[in-house]
Amino acid sequence: MLHDPREVIRQSPMGTRQWIAVALMIALNALDGFDVLSSAFAAPGISKEWGIGRDALGVVLSMELIGMGFGSILLGGAADRFGRRPTVLGCLVVMAIGMGLATTAANPYTLGLWRLLTGLGIGGMLAAINAVTAEICSNKGRSLAMSLMVIGYPIGATVGGTIAALLLKSGDWRVVFEFGAIATLVFIPLVYFLVPETPAWFLVSRPADALARANRSLAALRLPTAQALPPVEPGAPRASLLDILRPGLVGTTLQLTLGYSLHCITFYYILKWSPKIVADFGYTQPQAASVLVWANIGGAIGGGMFGFLMHRFGIKWPTIAMLVAGTVAVSLFGLGAQSLAGWRLAVFFTGFTTNAAIVGFYSAFAHGFPAKVRATGTGFAIGAGRIGAAGSPILAGELFHTAGLPLLTVSVIMALGSLGAAATLLALRLRAAD
């Protein structure tokens, strides 16, 4: 019998209950993808009902990204202090309330407020599910599980966007958020009954019955129990939320945060601007929207395949390679295309490379931060990235309209975010996930 619950998980083969928990983490990340793209589908109805222009509409739509950013930073630490499972459940409640109240909005101001609330819940949840996925998987299964968790986003964007389009045919824009609220509520009992607290969190928090509770988590995952907990190092300081900014960890925090933020500038340029760019070349709105679907298909395939690369070659260098490839793909997107199929192929490769790099970053979060501040560090990096993402479409708009730059020049400039991210990772050192 092993003494450390973490070693039980690391060395045991992945079982059905672990994969069920991972599947739920994938589905929760898909809620994020659904939320972002469904808002875009609802935007025309919102604008028409209240007669607001693109500038005001842009502010309303940006509130969810701002909420996600601050939610990741402010609520990510809750998963380290109170546990991963309670944080996920609490954030789901916040999300359900925000989506439900969005259906009652009578003006852009109240809608923006409820979108901000929903974003706060999503942001906190993203930090927690990354920690859960890393901590319930074996050494052999972790890379694949992390990549599958991350590709939940493009899957949710694709499937959720399709559902939103169907719902809007039979009702007004509020039905999109009604569906989101119902879907979120469904996940609450699923997480409650099928996702136990991670044993790694009990080892860090050390409640009075830590061993018994860690063993209950192992039993829930159908894994062998542990005989004892590893001893606490004498004189070890109590875990603090400020640990990510202290010597020994501050370098990792800054490298991952800056790298992820820079990459998000490139990543969201394609997601937010590609439909508009394609439409400006004379294609219809539905044709332009279909291009975005192919970006998400590429993201799902690229993210899934990247898991196998990480399993064989590690995290750091494959991620750097995908960041460089993403820089090239986004720059080539700026050359334009002669047909709709050409545009779809171009965004497919941008989605393939840029989302693969996102998988690399999420895995780096799991290995860059120790368990005691894993959700805090992950939340800080994701939050900064989402706040940077909110500025990405604004920056591109300024380059297009104010500076009057052509598509190729703008695309090359926006692609430099991924190249900068690759440079920040060169000196990064990762530890074995605990």
PDB file of C-alpha atoms in Angstrom, residues 1-12 199-200 202-203 206 210-212 214-215 218 224-232:
ATOM      1  CA  MET A   1       0.000   0.000   0.000  1.00  0.00           C
ATOM      2  CA  LEU A   2       1.329   3.449  -0.934  1.00  0.00           C
ATOM      3  CA  HIS A   3       1.691   6.099   1.755  1.00  0.00           C
ATOM      4  CA  ASP A   4       1.006   9.165  -0.405  1.00  0.00           C
ATOM      5  CA  PRO A   5      -2.490   9.562  -1.978  1.00  0.00           C
ATOM      6  CA  ARG A   6      -0.897  11.498  -4.806  1.00  0.00           C
ATOM      7  CA  GLU A   7       1.312   8.517  -5.636  1.00  0.00           C
ATOM      8  CA  VAL A   8      -1.754   6.274  -5.648  1.00  0.00           C
ATOM      9  CA  ILE A   9      -3.225   8.451  -8.396  1.00  0.00           C
ATOM     10  CA  ARG A  10       0.038   8.858 -10.288  1.00  0.00           C
ATOM     11  CA  GLN A  11       0.860   5.162 -10.453  1.00  0.00           C
ATOM     12  CA  SER A  12      -2.614   3.627 -10.838  1.00  0.00           C
ATOM     13  CA  PRO A 199      -6.663  14.204  -2.494  1.00  0.00           C
ATOM     14  CA  ALA A 200      -3.877  16.667  -3.313  1.00  0.00           C
ATOM     15  CA  PHE A 202      -6.350  17.588   1.492  1.00  0.00           C
ATOM     16  CA  LEU A 203      -2.581  17.102   1.652  1.00  0.00           C
ATOM     17  CA  ARG A 206      -4.435  19.320   6.208  1.00  0.00           C
ATOM     18  CA  ALA A 210      -7.202  14.706   6.129  1.00  0.00           C
ATOM     19  CA  LEU A 211      -6.256  11.051   5.633  1.00  0.00           C
ATOM     20  CA  ALA A 212      -9.834   9.799   5.980  1.00  0.00           C
ATOM     21  CA  ALA A 214      -8.375  11.819   1.069  1.00  0.00           C
ATOM     22  CA  ASN A 215      -9.157   8.110   1.180  1.00  0.00           C
ATOM     23  CA  LEU A 218      -9.711   7.840  -3.656  1.00  0.00           C
ATOM     24  CA  PRO A 224      -6.758   2.015  -3.623  1.00  0.00           C
ATOM     25  CA  THR A 225      -6.584   3.918  -0.353  1.00  0.00           C
ATOM     26  CA  ALA A 226      -3.416   5.284   1.228  1.00  0.00           C
ATOM     27  CA  GLN A 227      -1.975   4.105   4.545  1.00  0.00           C
ATOM     28  CA  ALA A 228      -0.741   7.501   5.695  1.00  0.00           C
ATOM     29  CA  LEU A 229      -0.048  11.044   4.623  1.00  0.00           C
ATOM     30  CA  PRO A 230       3.482  12.271   3.980  1.00  0.00           C
ATOM     31  CA  PRO A 231       4.755  14.321   6.924  1.00  0.00           C
ATOM     32  CA  VAL A 232       4.622  18.107   6.828  1.00  0.00           C
TER      33      VAL A 232
END
